[in-house]
Amino acid sequence: MFLCAVVAGALMFVDTHFTRMELVRAQLSTLVAPIQRVVSLPSDILNWGALALSDQRALVEENARLREQLLTLSHRVQRMASLTAENVRLRELLDAAQERDVPYLTAELLSLDPDPFTHQMVIDRGRRDGVYAGQPVMDSSGLAGQVSELSAYSSRVLLVTDASHALPVQVNRNGLRFIIQGTGSYDALKVLHVPDTADIRVGDLLVSSGLAGRFPVGYPVARVTEVGHDPGEPFAAVKAEPVARLQRSRHFLLLFPPEPALNVVEGRWEPELDPLAIEAAVQLGALLSTPVSEEER
């Protein structure tokens, strides 16, 4: 240690009083540079790792925000085709009531049913999130199915392509209404009971008609791929392809459509009446039941 101190002092003295030491100092710096690089390497690795993790975390968060934003925008935009056709039919009805936006809840795919004859999936939303049986489910392209079973934190969804699933649809081009049913194949649906003279063509978009009171009106369901006419049959053979990407989508929307105007009560349909209308009817009944004199009549 003492020898190193003496050598260091001598070098500083020589460097101060002699100009030739600049060349020696430059050569020594070149010799020591690899050692300095090796010494600073652990610090550089730590700094690079921290920066990489920070960038990755920011990218993951941004990706999640953009994915949710994409679902939200797709939910709003995909109804434009149906609303445009509806606007053509209703443009003269200036006092038509504006349709309200349908609330929704985002969900993510957990698993698919391994049974090839059953088209079902499990999502990460359940009864705790307000999900209910029969709730419509869609992806960024169109209707995917409906909730069939519930648990506290997950739900089972019956897809539109399942052979046991059917829903009412209408042709977006002209409003013709039919029933569409799954075939057990992810890329095929069949349209039931289409008259042979019906105006339906290949490429027509089929949207939900809302007649069953379960699916909201105007959401894309399928696109017609084949229309077959048999002279000996009263109905045409119409096939369609679902617009939802059932085998590729991982994120979905659970829709909360408004309650229908009619409710099933004890096996019969009963209309919902406004409380003010009920009160007015009661007052009118009381007035009619009050006896009046012949002169007042």
Coordinates of C-alpha atoms in Angstrom, one line a residue, residues 4-291:
C4 CA 1.5 2.2 -4.4
A5 CA 1.1 5.6 -2.6
V6 CA 4.8 6.5 -3.4
V7 CA 4.4 5.5 -7.1
A8 CA 1.2 7.4 -7.4
G9 CA 2.8 10.5 -5.9
A10 CA 5.8 10.3 -8.1
L11 CA 3.6 9.9 -11.2
M12 CA 1.5 13.0 -10.3
F13 CA 4.8 15.0 -9.7
V14 CA 6.2 13.9 -13.1
D15 CA 2.8 14.5 -14.9
T16 CA 2.7 18.0 -13.5
H17 CA 6.3 19.0 -14.5
F18 CA 6.9 17.1 -17.7
T19 CA 4.8 17.3 -20.9
R20 CA 5.9 14.0 -22.2
M21 CA 3.7 12.2 -19.6
E22 CA 0.6 13.1 -21.7
L23 CA 1.5 10.3 -24.2
V24 CA 2.1 7.9 -21.4
R25 CA -1.3 8.9 -19.8
A26 CA -3.1 8.3 -23.1
Q27 CA -1.5 4.9 -23.5
L28 CA -2.4 3.9 -19.9
S29 CA -6.0 5.1 -20.5
T30 CA -6.2 2.8 -23.5
L31 CA -4.9 -0.1 -21.5
V32 CA -7.2 0.5 -18.6
A33 CA -10.4 1.1 -20.7
P34 CA -11.3 -2.6 -21.0
I35 CA -11.0 -3.0 -17.2
Q36 CA -13.3 0.0 -16.7
R37 CA -15.8 -1.5 -19.1
V38 CA -15.8 -4.8 -17.2
V39 CA -16.2 -3.0 -13.9
S40 CA -19.2 -0.9 -15.1
L41 CA -20.8 -3.9 -16.9
P42 CA -23.0 -5.0 -13.9
S43 CA -24.4 -1.5 -13.4
D44 CA -25.1 -1.2 -17.1
I45 CA -26.9 -4.5 -17.1
L46 CA -29.1 -3.5 -14.2
N47 CA -29.9 -0.2 -15.8
W48 CA -30.8 -1.9 -19.1
G49 CA -33.0 -4.5 -17.4
A50 CA -34.9 -1.9 -15.4
L51 CA -35.5 0.1 -18.6
A52 CA -36.6 -3.0 -20.5
L53 CA -39.0 -4.0 -17.8
S54 CA -40.4 -0.5 -17.6
D55 CA -41.0 -0.4 -21.3
Q56 CA -42.6 -3.8 -21.4
R57 CA -44.9 -2.9 -18.5
A58 CA -45.9 0.3 -20.3
L59 CA -46.5 -1.6 -23.6
V60 CA -48.7 -4.2 -21.8
E61 CA -50.8 -1.5 -20.2
E62 CA -51.1 0.4 -23.4
N63 CA -52.1 -2.8 -25.3
A64 CA -54.8 -3.6 -22.7
R65 CA -56.2 0.0 -23.1
L66 CA -56.2 -0.2 -26.9
R67 CA -57.8 -3.6 -26.9
E68 CA -60.7 -2.4 -24.7
Q69 CA -61.0 0.8 -26.8
L70 CA -61.2 -1.4 -30.0
L71 CA -64.0 -3.5 -28.5
T72 CA -65.9 -0.3 -27.5
L73 CA -65.5 1.2 -30.9
S74 CA -66.4 -2.0 -32.7
H75 CA -69.5 -2.3 -30.6
R76 CA -70.6 1.1 -31.8
V77 CA -69.5 0.9 -35.4
Q78 CA -70.8 -2.5 -36.4
R79 CA -74.4 -1.4 -36.1
M80 CA -73.9 1.3 -38.7
A81 CA -75.0 -0.9 -41.6
S82 CA -78.3 -1.9 -39.8
L83 CA -79.0 1.7 -38.7
T84 CA -78.3 3.0 -42.3
A85 CA -80.9 0.7 -43.7
E86 CA -83.3 1.5 -41.0
N87 CA -82.8 5.2 -41.5
V88 CA -83.9 4.8 -45.2
R89 CA -87.2 3.3 -44.1
L90 CA -87.8 5.7 -41.3
R91 CA -86.5 9.0 -42.6
E92 CA -90.1 10.4 -43.0
L93 CA -91.0 9.6 -39.4
L94 CA -89.4 12.7 -37.9
D95 CA -90.9 12.1 -34.5
A96 CA -89.5 8.6 -34.2
A97 CA -88.0 7.8 -30.8
Q98 CA -84.2 7.5 -30.8
E99 CA -82.9 4.1 -29.8
R100 CA -80.8 4.0 -26.6
D101 CA -77.3 2.6 -26.4
V102 CA -77.1 -0.9 -25.0
P103 CA -74.9 -1.2 -21.9
Y104 CA -72.2 -3.9 -22.0
L105 CA -69.6 -5.6 -19.9
T106 CA -66.2 -6.9 -21.2
A107 CA -65.2 -10.5 -20.8
E108 CA -62.3 -12.8 -21.7
L109 CA -62.3 -16.4 -22.9
L110 CA -61.2 -19.0 -20.3
S111 CA -61.8 -22.3 -22.1
L112 CA -63.6 -24.0 -25.0
D113 CA -65.7 -27.1 -24.7
P114 CA -63.5 -30.0 -26.0
D115 CA -66.7 -31.9 -27.2
P116 CA -66.7 -31.5 -31.0
F117 CA -70.5 -31.8 -31.0
T118 CA -71.1 -29.1 -28.4
H119 CA -70.2 -25.5 -29.3
Q120 CA -69.7 -23.8 -25.9
M121 CA -67.1 -21.7 -24.1
V122 CA -66.4 -20.4 -20.6
I123 CA -65.8 -16.7 -19.9
D124 CA -64.4 -14.9 -16.9
R125 CA -67.6 -13.1 -15.8
G126 CA -70.3 -14.5 -13.6
R127 CA -73.2 -13.8 -11.2
R128 CA -71.0 -11.5 -9.1
D129 CA -70.6 -9.2 -12.2
G130 CA -74.4 -9.1 -12.9
V131 CA -74.4 -11.7 -15.7
Y132 CA -77.7 -13.5 -16.1
A133 CA -78.9 -16.6 -18.0
G134 CA -79.8 -15.9 -21.6
Q135 CA -77.6 -12.7 -21.8
P136 CA -76.4 -11.9 -25.4
V137 CA -72.7 -12.3 -26.0
M138 CA -70.8 -10.8 -28.9
D139 CA -67.3 -10.2 -30.2
S140 CA -65.9 -7.3 -32.2
S141 CA -67.6 -8.7 -35.4
G142 CA -71.1 -9.8 -34.3
L143 CA -73.2 -11.9 -32.1
A144 CA -71.4 -15.0 -30.7
G145 CA -74.1 -16.6 -28.6
Q146 CA -75.9 -16.4 -25.2
V147 CA -75.1 -17.3 -21.6
S148 CA -76.5 -20.8 -20.8
E149 CA -75.1 -21.5 -17.3
L150 CA -73.8 -19.3 -14.4
S151 CA -71.5 -19.5 -11.5
A152 CA -70.2 -16.8 -9.2
Y153 CA -67.1 -15.9 -11.2
S154 CA -67.6 -17.5 -14.6
S155 CA -70.3 -18.3 -17.2
R156 CA -70.8 -20.9 -19.9
V157 CA -71.9 -19.5 -23.3
L158 CA -73.8 -21.4 -25.9
L159 CA -72.5 -20.3 -29.3
V160 CA -74.8 -19.5 -32.3
T161 CA -73.3 -22.4 -34.3
D162 CA -74.4 -25.1 -31.8
A163 CA -77.1 -27.3 -33.2
S164 CA -79.4 -26.6 -30.4
H165 CA -79.2 -22.8 -30.8
A166 CA -81.6 -20.7 -32.9
L167 CA -82.5 -17.0 -33.0
P168 CA -84.8 -14.7 -35.1
V169 CA -83.0 -12.6 -37.7
Q170 CA -83.9 -10.3 -40.5
V171 CA -82.3 -9.5 -43.9
N172 CA -80.7 -6.1 -43.4
R173 CA -81.4 -5.2 -47.1
N174 CA -85.2 -5.5 -47.1
G175 CA -86.3 -6.5 -43.5
L176 CA -87.5 -10.0 -44.3
R177 CA -87.6 -12.0 -41.0
F178 CA -86.5 -15.6 -40.6
I179 CA -85.1 -18.1 -38.0
I180 CA -81.5 -19.0 -38.1
Q181 CA -80.2 -22.2 -36.5
G182 CA -76.7 -23.7 -35.8
T183 CA -75.5 -26.7 -37.7
G184 CA -72.7 -28.0 -35.4
S185 CA -70.1 -26.5 -37.6
Y186 CA -68.2 -23.3 -36.8
D187 CA -68.5 -21.9 -40.3
A188 CA -72.1 -22.8 -41.2
L189 CA -75.6 -21.8 -40.2
K190 CA -79.0 -22.6 -41.8
V191 CA -81.9 -20.3 -42.4
L192 CA -85.2 -22.1 -41.7
H193 CA -88.4 -22.0 -43.6
V194 CA -87.5 -19.5 -46.4
P195 CA -90.2 -19.4 -49.0
D196 CA -88.9 -20.3 -52.5
T197 CA -90.0 -16.8 -53.8
A198 CA -88.4 -14.8 -50.9
D199 CA -86.1 -12.0 -51.9
I200 CA -82.9 -13.3 -50.2
R201 CA -79.5 -13.3 -52.0
V202 CA -76.0 -14.5 -51.5
G203 CA -74.1 -11.9 -49.6
D204 CA -77.1 -10.5 -47.7
L205 CA -76.3 -9.6 -44.1
L206 CA -78.6 -11.1 -41.5
V207 CA -79.0 -9.1 -38.3
S208 CA -80.9 -9.8 -35.1
S209 CA -84.6 -8.8 -35.3
G210 CA -85.2 -8.5 -31.6
L211 CA -88.5 -10.3 -31.8
A212 CA -87.7 -12.9 -29.2
G213 CA -87.0 -10.2 -26.6
R214 CA -83.6 -11.6 -25.8
F215 CA -81.2 -10.2 -28.4
P216 CA -81.2 -6.5 -29.2
V217 CA -82.2 -5.3 -32.7
G218 CA -79.7 -4.7 -35.4
Y219 CA -76.5 -6.7 -34.4
P220 CA -74.8 -8.7 -37.2
V221 CA -75.3 -12.4 -37.0
A222 CA -74.4 -14.1 -40.3
R223 CA -74.0 -13.5 -44.0
V224 CA -75.8 -15.6 -46.6
T225 CA -73.4 -17.9 -48.5
E226 CA -75.7 -20.1 -50.5
V227 CA -79.3 -20.0 -51.8
G228 CA -80.7 -23.2 -53.3
H229 CA -84.0 -23.6 -55.2
D230 CA -85.6 -27.0 -55.7
P231 CA -88.7 -27.0 -57.9
G232 CA -90.2 -29.8 -55.8
E233 CA -89.8 -28.1 -52.5
P234 CA -91.8 -25.2 -51.0
F235 CA -88.8 -23.7 -49.2
A236 CA -85.4 -22.7 -50.4
A237 CA -82.2 -24.2 -48.9
V238 CA -80.4 -21.2 -47.5
K239 CA -77.0 -21.4 -45.8
A240 CA -75.1 -18.7 -44.0
E241 CA -71.8 -18.1 -42.3
P242 CA -71.5 -16.5 -38.8
V243 CA -69.8 -13.1 -38.8
A244 CA -68.4 -13.6 -35.3
R245 CA -64.9 -15.0 -35.2
L246 CA -65.8 -17.8 -32.9
Q247 CA -62.6 -19.8 -33.2
R248 CA -60.2 -16.8 -32.9
S249 CA -61.8 -14.2 -30.6
R250 CA -60.6 -14.1 -27.0
H251 CA -62.4 -10.9 -25.8
F252 CA -66.2 -10.5 -25.8
L253 CA -69.0 -8.1 -24.7
L254 CA -71.9 -9.1 -22.6
L255 CA -74.9 -6.9 -23.6
F256 CA -77.6 -5.6 -21.2
P257 CA -80.5 -4.9 -23.5
P258 CA -83.6 -3.1 -22.1
E259 CA -86.3 -5.3 -20.7
P260 CA -89.1 -6.1 -23.2
A261 CA -92.4 -4.4 -22.9
L262 CA -94.2 -7.7 -22.1
N263 CA -93.4 -10.1 -19.3
V264 CA -94.4 -13.7 -18.8
V265 CA -96.5 -14.0 -15.7
E266 CA -97.8 -17.3 -14.6
G267 CA -97.7 -18.7 -18.2
R268 CA -99.3 -15.8 -19.9
W269 CA -98.1 -12.5 -21.4
E270 CA -98.9 -9.5 -19.3
P271 CA -98.2 -5.9 -20.5
E272 CA -96.3 -3.5 -18.3
L273 CA -98.5 -0.5 -17.5
D274 CA -97.2 3.0 -16.4
P275 CA -98.1 3.8 -12.7
L276 CA -99.7 7.1 -13.9
A277 CA -101.9 5.2 -16.3
I278 CA -103.0 2.8 -13.6
E279 CA -103.9 5.7 -11.2
A280 CA -105.8 7.5 -14.0
A281 CA -107.8 4.3 -14.7
V282 CA -108.6 3.9 -11.0
Q283 CA -109.8 7.5 -10.8
L284 CA -111.9 7.1 -13.9
G285 CA -113.5 4.0 -12.5
A286 CA -114.3 5.7 -9.3
L287 CA -115.9 8.6 -11.2
L288 CA -118.0 6.3 -13.3
S289 CA -119.2 4.4 -10.3
T290 CA -120.4 7.5 -8.5
P291 CA -124.2 7.9 -8.7

